[in-house]
Tab-separated table of C-alpha atoms and ligand atoms in Angstrom:
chain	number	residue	atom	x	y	z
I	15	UNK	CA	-11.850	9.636	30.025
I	16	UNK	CA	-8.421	9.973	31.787
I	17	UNK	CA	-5.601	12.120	29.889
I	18	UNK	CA	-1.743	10.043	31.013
I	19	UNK	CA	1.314	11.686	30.602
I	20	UNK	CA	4.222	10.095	29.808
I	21	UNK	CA	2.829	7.113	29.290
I	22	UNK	CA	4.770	3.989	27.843
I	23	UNK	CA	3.569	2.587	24.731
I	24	UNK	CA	5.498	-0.471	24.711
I	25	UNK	CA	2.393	-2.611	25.324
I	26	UNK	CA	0.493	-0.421	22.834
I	27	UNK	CA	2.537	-1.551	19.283
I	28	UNK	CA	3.591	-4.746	18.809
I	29	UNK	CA	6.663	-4.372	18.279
I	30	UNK	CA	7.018	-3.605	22.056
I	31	UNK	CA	8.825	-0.847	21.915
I	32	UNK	CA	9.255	1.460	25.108
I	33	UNK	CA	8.413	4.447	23.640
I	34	UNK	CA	6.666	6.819	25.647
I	35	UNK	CA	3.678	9.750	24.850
I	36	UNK	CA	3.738	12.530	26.220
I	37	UNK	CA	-0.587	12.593	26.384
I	38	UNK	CA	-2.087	9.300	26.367
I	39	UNK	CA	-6.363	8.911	26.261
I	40	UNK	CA	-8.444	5.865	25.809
I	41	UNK	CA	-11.129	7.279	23.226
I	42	UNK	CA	-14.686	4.993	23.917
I	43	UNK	CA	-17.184	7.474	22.395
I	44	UNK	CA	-17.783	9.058	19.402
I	45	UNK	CA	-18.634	12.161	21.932
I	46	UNK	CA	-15.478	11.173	23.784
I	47	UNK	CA	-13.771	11.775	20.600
I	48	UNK	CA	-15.458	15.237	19.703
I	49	UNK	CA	-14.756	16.010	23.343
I	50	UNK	CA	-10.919	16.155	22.882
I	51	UNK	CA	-10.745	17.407	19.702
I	52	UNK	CA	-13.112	20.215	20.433
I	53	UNK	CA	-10.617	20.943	23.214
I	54	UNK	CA	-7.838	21.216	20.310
I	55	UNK	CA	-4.624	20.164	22.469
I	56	UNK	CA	-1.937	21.586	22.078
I	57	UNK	CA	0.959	19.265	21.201
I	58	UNK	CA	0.282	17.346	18.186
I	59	UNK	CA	-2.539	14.707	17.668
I	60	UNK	CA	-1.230	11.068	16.962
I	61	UNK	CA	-4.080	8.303	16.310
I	62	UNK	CA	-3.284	4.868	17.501
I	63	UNK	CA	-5.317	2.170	16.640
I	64	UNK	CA	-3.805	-1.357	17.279
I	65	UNK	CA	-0.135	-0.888	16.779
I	66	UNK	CA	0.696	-3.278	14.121
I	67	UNK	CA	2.034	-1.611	11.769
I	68	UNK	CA	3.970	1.199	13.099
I	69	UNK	CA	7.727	1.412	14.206
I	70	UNK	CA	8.531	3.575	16.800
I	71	UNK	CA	12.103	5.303	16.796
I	72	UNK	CA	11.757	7.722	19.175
I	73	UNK	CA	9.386	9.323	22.467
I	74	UNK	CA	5.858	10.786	21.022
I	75	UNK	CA	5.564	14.526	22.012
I	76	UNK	CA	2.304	14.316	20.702
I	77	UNK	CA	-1.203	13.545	22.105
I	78	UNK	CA	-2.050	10.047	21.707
I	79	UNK	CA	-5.449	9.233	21.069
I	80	UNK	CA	-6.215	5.241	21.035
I	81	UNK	CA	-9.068	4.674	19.170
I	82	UNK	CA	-11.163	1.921	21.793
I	83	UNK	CA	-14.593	2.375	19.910
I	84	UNK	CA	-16.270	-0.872	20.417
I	85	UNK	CA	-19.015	-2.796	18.792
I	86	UNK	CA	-20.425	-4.651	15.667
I	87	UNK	CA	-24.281	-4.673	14.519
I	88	UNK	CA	-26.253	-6.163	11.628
I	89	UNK	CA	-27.323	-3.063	9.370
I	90	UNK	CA	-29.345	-5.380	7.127
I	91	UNK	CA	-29.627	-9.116	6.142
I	92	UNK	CA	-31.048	-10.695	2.993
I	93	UNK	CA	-31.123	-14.685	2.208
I	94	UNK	CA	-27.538	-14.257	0.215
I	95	UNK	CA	-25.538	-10.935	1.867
I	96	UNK	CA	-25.607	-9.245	4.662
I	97	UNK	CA	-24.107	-6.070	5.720
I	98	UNK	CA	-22.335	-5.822	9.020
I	99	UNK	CA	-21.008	-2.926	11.089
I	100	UNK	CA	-17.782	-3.034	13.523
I	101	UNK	CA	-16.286	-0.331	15.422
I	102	UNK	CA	-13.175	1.264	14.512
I	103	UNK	CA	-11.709	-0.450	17.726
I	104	UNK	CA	-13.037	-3.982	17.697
I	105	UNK	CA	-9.772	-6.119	16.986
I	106	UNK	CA	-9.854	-7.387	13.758
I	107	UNK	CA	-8.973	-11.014	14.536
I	108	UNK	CA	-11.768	-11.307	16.975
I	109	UNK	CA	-13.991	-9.693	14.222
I	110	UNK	CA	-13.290	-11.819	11.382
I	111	UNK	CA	-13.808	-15.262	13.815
I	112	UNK	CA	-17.413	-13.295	14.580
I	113	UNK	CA	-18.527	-12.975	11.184
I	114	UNK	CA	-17.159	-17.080	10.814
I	115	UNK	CA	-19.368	-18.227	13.907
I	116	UNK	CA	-22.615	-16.609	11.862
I	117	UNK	CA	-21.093	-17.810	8.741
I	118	UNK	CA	-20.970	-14.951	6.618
I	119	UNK	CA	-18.088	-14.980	3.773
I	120	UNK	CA	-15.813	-12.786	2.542
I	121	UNK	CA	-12.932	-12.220	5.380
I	122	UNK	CA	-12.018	-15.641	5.947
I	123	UNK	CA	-8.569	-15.166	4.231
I	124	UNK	CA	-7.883	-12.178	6.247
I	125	UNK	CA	-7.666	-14.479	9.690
I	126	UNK	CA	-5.337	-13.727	12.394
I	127	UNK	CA	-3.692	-10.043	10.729
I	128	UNK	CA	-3.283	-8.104	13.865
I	129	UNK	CA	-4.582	-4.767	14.490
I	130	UNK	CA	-7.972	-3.278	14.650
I	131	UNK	CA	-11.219	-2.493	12.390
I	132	UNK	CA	-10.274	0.784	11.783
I	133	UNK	CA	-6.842	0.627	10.595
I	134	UNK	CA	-7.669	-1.920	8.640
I	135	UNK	CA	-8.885	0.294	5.589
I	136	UNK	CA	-5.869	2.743	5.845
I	137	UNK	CA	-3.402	-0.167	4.101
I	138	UNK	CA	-5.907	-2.040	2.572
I	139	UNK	CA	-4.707	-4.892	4.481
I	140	UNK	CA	-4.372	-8.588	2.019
I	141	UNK	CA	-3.148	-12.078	2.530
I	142	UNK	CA	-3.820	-15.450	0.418
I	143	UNK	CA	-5.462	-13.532	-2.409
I	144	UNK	CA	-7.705	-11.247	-0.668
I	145	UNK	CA	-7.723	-7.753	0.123
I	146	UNK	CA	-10.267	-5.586	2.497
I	147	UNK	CA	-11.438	-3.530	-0.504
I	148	UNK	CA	-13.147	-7.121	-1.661
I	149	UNK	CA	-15.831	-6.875	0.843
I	150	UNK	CA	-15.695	-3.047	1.678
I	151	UNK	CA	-18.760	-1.186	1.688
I	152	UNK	CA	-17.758	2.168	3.405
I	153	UNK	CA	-16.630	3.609	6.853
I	154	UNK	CA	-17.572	6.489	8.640
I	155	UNK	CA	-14.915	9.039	9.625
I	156	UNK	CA	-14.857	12.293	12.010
I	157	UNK	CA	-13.223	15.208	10.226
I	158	UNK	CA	-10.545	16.162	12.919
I	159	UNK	CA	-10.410	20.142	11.906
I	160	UNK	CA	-14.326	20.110	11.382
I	161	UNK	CA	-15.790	17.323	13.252
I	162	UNK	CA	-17.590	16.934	11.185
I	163	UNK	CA	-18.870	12.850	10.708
I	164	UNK	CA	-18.748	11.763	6.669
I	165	UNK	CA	-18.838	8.671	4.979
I	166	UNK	CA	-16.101	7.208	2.163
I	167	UNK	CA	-17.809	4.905	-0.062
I	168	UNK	CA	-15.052	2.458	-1.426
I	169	UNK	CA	-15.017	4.276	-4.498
I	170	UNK	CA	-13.632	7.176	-2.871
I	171	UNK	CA	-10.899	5.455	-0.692
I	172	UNK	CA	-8.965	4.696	-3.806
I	173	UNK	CA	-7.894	1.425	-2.414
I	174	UNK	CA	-4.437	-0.111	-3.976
I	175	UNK	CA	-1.748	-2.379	-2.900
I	176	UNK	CA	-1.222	-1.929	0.612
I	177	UNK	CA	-2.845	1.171	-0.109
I	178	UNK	CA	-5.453	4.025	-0.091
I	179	UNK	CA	-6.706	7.794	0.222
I	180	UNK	CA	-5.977	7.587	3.877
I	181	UNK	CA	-2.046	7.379	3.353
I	182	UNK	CA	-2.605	10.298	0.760
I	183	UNK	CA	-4.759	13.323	-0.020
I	184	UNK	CA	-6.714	12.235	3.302
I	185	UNK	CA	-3.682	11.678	5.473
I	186	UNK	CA	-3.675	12.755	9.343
I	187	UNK	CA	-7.130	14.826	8.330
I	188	UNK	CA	-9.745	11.948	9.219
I	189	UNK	CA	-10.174	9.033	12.242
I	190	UNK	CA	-12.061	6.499	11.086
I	191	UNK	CA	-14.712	5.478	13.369
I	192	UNK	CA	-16.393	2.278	11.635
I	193	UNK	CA	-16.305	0.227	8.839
I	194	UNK	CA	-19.297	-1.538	6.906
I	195	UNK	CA	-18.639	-5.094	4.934
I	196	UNK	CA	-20.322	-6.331	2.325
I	197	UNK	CA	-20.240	-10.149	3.449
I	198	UNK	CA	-22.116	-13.572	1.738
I	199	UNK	CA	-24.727	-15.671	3.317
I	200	UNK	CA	-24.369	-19.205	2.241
I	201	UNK	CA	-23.594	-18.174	-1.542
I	202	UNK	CA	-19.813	-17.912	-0.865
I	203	UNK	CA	-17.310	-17.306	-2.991
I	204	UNK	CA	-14.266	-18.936	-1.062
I	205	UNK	CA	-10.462	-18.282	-2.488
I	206	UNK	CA	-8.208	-21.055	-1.860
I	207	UNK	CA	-6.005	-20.929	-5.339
I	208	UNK	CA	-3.122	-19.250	-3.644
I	209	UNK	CA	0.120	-20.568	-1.707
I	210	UNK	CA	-0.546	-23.671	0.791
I	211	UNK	CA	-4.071	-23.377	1.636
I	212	UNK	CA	-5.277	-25.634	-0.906
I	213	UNK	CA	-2.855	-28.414	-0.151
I	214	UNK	CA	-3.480	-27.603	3.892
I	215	UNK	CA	-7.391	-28.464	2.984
I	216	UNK	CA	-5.892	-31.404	0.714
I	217	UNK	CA	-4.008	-32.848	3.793
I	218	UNK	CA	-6.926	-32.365	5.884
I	219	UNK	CA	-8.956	-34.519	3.156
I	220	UNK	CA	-11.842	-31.219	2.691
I	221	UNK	CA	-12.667	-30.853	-0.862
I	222	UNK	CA	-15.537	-28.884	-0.278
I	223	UNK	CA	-14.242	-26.040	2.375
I	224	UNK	CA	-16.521	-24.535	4.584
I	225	UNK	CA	-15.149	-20.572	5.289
I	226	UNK	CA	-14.415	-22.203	9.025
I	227	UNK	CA	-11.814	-24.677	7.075
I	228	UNK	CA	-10.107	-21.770	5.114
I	229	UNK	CA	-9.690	-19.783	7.572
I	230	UNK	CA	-8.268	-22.500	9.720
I	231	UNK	CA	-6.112	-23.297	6.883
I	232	UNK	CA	-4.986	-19.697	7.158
I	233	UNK	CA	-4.504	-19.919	10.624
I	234	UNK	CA	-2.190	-22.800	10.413
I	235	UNK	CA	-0.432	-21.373	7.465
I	236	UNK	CA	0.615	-17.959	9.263
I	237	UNK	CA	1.160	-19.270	12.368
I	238	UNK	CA	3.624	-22.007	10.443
I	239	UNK	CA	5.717	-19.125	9.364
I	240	UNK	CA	4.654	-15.375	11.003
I	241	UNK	CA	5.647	-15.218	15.107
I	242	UNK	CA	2.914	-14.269	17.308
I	243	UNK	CA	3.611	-10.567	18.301
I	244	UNK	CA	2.509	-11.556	21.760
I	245	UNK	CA	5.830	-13.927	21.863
I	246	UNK	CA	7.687	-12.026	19.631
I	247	UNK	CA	7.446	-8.587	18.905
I	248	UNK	CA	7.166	-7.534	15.146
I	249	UNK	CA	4.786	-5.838	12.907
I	250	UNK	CA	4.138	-8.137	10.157
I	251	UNK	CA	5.620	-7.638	6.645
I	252	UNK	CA	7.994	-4.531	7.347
I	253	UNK	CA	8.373	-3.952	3.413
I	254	UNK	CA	6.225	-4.466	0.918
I	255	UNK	CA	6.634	-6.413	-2.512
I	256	UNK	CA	8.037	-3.988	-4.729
I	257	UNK	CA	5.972	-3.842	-8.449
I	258	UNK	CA	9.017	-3.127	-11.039
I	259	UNK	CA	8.458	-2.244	-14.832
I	260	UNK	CA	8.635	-4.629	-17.397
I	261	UNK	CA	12.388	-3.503	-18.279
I	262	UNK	CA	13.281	-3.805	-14.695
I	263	UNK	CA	12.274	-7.387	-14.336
I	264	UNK	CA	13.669	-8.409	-17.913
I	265	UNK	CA	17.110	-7.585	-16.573
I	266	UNK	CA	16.478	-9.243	-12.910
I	267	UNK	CA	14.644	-12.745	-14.027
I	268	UNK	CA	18.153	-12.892	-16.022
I	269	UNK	CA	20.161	-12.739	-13.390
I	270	UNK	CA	17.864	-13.838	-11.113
I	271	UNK	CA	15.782	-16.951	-13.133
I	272	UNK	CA	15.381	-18.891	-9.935
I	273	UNK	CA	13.176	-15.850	-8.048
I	274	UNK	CA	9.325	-16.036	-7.968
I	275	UNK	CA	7.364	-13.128	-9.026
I	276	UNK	CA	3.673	-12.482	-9.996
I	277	UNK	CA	2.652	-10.890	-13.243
I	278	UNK	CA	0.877	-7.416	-11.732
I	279	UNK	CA	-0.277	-6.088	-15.985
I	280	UNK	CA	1.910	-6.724	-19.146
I	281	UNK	CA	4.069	-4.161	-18.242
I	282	UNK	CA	4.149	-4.382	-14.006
I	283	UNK	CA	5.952	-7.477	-11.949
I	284	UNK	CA	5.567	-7.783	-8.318
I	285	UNK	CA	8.605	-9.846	-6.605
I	286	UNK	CA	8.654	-11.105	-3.325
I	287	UNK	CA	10.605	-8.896	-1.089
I	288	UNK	CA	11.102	-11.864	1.214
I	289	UNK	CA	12.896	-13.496	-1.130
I	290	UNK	CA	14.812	-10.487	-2.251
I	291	UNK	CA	15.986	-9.952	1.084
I	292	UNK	CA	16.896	-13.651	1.841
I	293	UNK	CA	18.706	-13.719	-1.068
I	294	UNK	CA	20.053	-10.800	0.259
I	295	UNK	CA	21.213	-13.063	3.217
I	296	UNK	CA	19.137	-11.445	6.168
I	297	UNK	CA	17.032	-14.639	6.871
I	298	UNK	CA	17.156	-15.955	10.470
I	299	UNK	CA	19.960	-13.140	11.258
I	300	UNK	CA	20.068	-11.509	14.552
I	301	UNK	CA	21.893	-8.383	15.308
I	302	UNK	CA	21.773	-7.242	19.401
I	303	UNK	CA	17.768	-7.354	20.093
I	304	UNK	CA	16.902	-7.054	16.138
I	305	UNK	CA	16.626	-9.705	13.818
I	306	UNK	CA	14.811	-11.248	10.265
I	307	UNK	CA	12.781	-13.734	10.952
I	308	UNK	CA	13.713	-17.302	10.457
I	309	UNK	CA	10.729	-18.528	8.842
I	310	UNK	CA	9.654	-15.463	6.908
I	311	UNK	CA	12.258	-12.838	5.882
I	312	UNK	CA	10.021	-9.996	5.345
I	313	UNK	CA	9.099	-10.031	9.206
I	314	UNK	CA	11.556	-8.190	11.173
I	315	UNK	CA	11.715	-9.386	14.712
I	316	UNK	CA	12.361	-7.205	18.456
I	317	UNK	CA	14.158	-10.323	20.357
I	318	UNK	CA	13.310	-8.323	23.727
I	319	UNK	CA	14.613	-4.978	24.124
I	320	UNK	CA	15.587	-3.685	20.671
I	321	UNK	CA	14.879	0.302	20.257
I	322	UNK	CA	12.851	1.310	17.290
I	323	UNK	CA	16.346	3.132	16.360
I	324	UNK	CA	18.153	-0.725	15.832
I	325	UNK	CA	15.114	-1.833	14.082
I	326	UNK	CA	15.243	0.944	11.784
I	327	UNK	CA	19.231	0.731	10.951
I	328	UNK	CA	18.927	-3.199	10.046
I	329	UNK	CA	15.782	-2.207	7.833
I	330	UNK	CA	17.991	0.199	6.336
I	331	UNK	CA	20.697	-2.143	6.001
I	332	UNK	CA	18.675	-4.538	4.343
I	333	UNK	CA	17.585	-2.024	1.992
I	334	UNK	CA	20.928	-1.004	0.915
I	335	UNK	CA	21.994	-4.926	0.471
I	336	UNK	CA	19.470	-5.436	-1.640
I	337	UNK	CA	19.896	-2.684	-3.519
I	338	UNK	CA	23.111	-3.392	-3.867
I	339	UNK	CA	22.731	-7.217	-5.088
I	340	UNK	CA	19.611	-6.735	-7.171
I	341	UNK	CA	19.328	-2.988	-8.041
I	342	UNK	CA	15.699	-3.190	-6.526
I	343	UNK	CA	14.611	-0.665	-4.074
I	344	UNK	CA	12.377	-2.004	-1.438
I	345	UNK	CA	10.296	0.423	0.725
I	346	UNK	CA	8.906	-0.224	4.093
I	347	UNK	CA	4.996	-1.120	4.330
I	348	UNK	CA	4.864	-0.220	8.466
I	349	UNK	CA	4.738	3.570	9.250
I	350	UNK	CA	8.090	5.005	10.782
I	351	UNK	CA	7.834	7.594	13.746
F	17	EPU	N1	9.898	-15.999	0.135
F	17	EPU	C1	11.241	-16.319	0.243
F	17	EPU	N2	11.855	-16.129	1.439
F	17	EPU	C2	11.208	-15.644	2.518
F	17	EPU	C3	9.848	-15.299	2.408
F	17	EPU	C4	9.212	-15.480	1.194
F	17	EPU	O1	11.862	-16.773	-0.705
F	17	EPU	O2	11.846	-15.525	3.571
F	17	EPU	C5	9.199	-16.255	-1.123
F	17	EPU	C6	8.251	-17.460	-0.949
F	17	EPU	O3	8.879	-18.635	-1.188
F	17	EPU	C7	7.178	-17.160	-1.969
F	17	EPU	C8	7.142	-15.650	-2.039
F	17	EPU	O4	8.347	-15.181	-1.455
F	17	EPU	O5	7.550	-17.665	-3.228
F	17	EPU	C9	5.928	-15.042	-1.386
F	17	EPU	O6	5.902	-15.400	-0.005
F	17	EPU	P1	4.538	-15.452	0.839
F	17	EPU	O7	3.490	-16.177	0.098
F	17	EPU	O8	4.880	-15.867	2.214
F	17	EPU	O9	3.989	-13.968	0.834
F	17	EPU	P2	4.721	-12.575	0.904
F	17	EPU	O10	4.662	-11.926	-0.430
F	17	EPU	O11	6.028	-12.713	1.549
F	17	EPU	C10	2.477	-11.297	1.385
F	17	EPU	C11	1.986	-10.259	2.329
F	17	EPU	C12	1.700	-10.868	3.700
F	17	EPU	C13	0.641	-11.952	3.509
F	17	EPU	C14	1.176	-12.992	2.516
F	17	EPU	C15	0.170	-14.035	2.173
F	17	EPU	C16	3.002	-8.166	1.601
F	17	EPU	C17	4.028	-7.118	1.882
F	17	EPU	N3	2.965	-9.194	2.449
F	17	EPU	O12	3.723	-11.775	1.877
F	17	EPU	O13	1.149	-9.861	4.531
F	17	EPU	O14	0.323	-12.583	4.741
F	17	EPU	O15	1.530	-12.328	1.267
F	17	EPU	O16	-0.835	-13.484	1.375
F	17	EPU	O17	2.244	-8.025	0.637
F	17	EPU	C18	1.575	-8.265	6.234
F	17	EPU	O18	1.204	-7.413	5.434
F	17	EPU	O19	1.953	-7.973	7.398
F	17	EPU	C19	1.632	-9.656	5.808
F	17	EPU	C20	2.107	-10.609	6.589
C-alpha cells in the first residue's frame, strides 16, 4: 500500500479530468482499508470507486482512497437462484458479462454502465426497465468512524430513482465493501418491453431471448447512442429525469403535446430530460472542449481538455435554458466536487 501525493486523477473519472489529490492509495484489503482509517489522516477522506459519475471542478485536498477490492464467489446455489458475491471493486461491466457466461438472470439489462460493484448501490443504477434494487440482496459496509463491518439489507438502503440511504442519512459515513445479488438459474424473468430492445431481438429474428441476446441487445443499443468514455470522456446521464406533479405536467403536455413522458403514480410524471434539453437546443452543441452529445442529449461530453469548471457552466446553462423554455428544473444525477 503506497500513499501518492499529488496525484492526477484524470485517468481515474471518466470524464478525464486533470484534477489532482493531494493523497492518493490503492485500497486491496479489507485490512488495507482498516489500516488507513485507523491511521485517521488528516486532510479529508474522499472514496473513489470507478469515476463515472462524478464531475470534478477543482484539485482534491483530500485523501483519496480508491476502493480496488477484488473478487466474486458463489455464497449458495439452488436449481432456480443463486446468490453471488462481488467485491466492491470488481468493474461492473466485467461483472454482469460473468454472471451471463454462468447464465444467471437478473443484470442483463444493466450491461455496459460503467463504474464498479460498489458504487453501484449508492444511485441505484437503471437502464431498459431495470434497476439494481431488482436483484439486490445486501452489501457489506465498513463504518469509517467505527470500523466497524455491518450489513444493509435492501430494505434498509431505501433504494429510489437514482437513489438511496447512501446519498442521505448514510452519506460519507460508510464504504461499501461488497454487494450480494439475488440472481435466477434457468427460471428467468427477462425484461425486454422497453425502448429498442425488443425490435433489436425482432431484427435479429430471436423470439425467445436468451439473457446473452438481451444483453447484447443492450449492448448495441447504448453503444448506438452513449460514447465510450474510453473515446470520449463523459459520465453518463449528467441529469436525471425530473418527476413533476400532476399540475406541473397538465400545464407542460399543453404546451408541450409532442414530449414523451412516463406516468410515475396518478399524481407523478417523469419526462425525459434529454428531450427537455434538446428541445432546449443543446443537442450535438460544442462549446471550447465541452459539449451535449449528438446522439443522446442528456450525456455531456469532455472533447479533450475541458476543465470540470466548463463542464459545470454549460450544465448550468442548460439548466437555466430549460428552465427558462419549460419552467422545469432539472438537477444533475453525477456528483459535483
Ligand atoms: N430523448 C430525446 N432527445 C435526446 C435523448 C432522449 O428526445 O437527446 C427522448 C427519447 O426520444 C425518449 C426519451 O427521451 O423518448 C427517453 O430516452 P432514453 O430511452 O434514451 O432514456 P433516458 O431517459 O434519456 C434513461 C437513463 C439512462 C438509461 C436509459 C435507458 C436516467 C437519468 N437516464 O435515459 O441511464 O441508460 O434511460 O434505460 O434515468 C445513466 O444513468 O448514466 C444512463 C445512461
Amino acid at each position: 500500500m503506497q500513499i501518492e501525493e499529488n496525484k492526477s486523477l484524470k485517468t481515474y473519472n471518466t470524464f478525464g479530468i486533470d484534477c489532482h489529490a493531494r493523497y492518493f492509495v490503492s485500497i486491496e484489503t479489507i485490512d488495507e482499508l482498516k489500516k488507513v482509517l485507523s491511521e485517521k489522516p488528516s486532510a479529508a477522506l474522499f472514496i473513489l470507486g470507478g469515476g463515472s459519475n462524478m464531475l470534478l471542478t477543482k484539485d482534491l485536498n483530500a485523501f483519496v482512497l480508491h476502493i480496488n477490492l477484488k473478487g466474486i464467489e458463489i455464497l449458495k446455489e439452488t436449481d432456480t437462484e443463486v446468490l453471488v458475491k462481488a467485491m466492491a471493486g470488481e468493474n461492473w461491466h466485467e461483472f454482469v458479462q460473468y454472471c451471463i457466461e454462468k447464465d444467471f438472470g437478473g443484470l442483463e439489462n444493466l450491461s455496459l454502465i460503467p463504474g464498479n460493484v460498489g458504487t453501484a448501490p449508492i444511485q441505484n443504477i437503471g437502464a431498459y426497465g431495470v434497476e439494481l434494487r431488482d436483484t439486490f440482496e445486501s452489501c457489506s459496509v465498513l463504518e469509517i468512524e467505527t470500523l466497524k463491518e455491518t450489513v444493509f439489507t435492501k430494505e434498509e438502503c431505501s433504494f429510489g430513482y437514482r437513489n438511496s440511504i447512501f446519498k442521505n442519512e448514510a452519506k460519507g459515513k460508510f464504504i461499501i465493501t461488497s454487494v450480494i445479488f439475488r440472481l435466477t438459474k434457468g427460471n428467468h424473468k427477462t425484461s425486454v418491453s422497453y425502448g429498442d430492445i425488443q425490435k433489436n431481438l425482432t431484427d435479429r429474428n430471436i423470439n425467445k431471448p436468451t439473457i446473452k441476446a438481451i444483453s447484447e441487445a443492450v449492448i448495441a443499443i447504448r453503444q448506438s447512442k452513449l460514447p465510450d468514455p474510453k473515446v470520449l470522456g463523459n459520465s453518463g446521464s449528467f441529469f436525471k429525469n425530473p418527476i413533476v406533479t400532476s399540475e406541473i405536467f397538465k400545464e407542460f403536455k399543453q404546451k408541450f403535446p409532442e414530449a414523451p413522458f412516463y406516468e410515475v403514480s396518478p399524481t407523478e410524471f417523469k419526462i425525459p430530460a434529454g428531450w427537455l434539453i434538446e428541445n432546449a437546443g443543446f443537442k450535438g452543441k460544442r462549446f471550447g472542449d465541452a459539449g451535449v452529445h449528438k446522439n443522446q442529449a442528456l450525456v455531456l461530453v469532455n472533447y479533450a481538455n475541458a476543465t470540470g469548471k466548463e463542464i459545470w457552466q454549460l450544465a448550468m446553462d442548460i439548466q437555466k435554458k430549460v428552465k427558462q423554455t419549460t419552467g422545469i428544473f432539472i438537477e444533475p444525477e453525477v456528483n459535483i466536487f
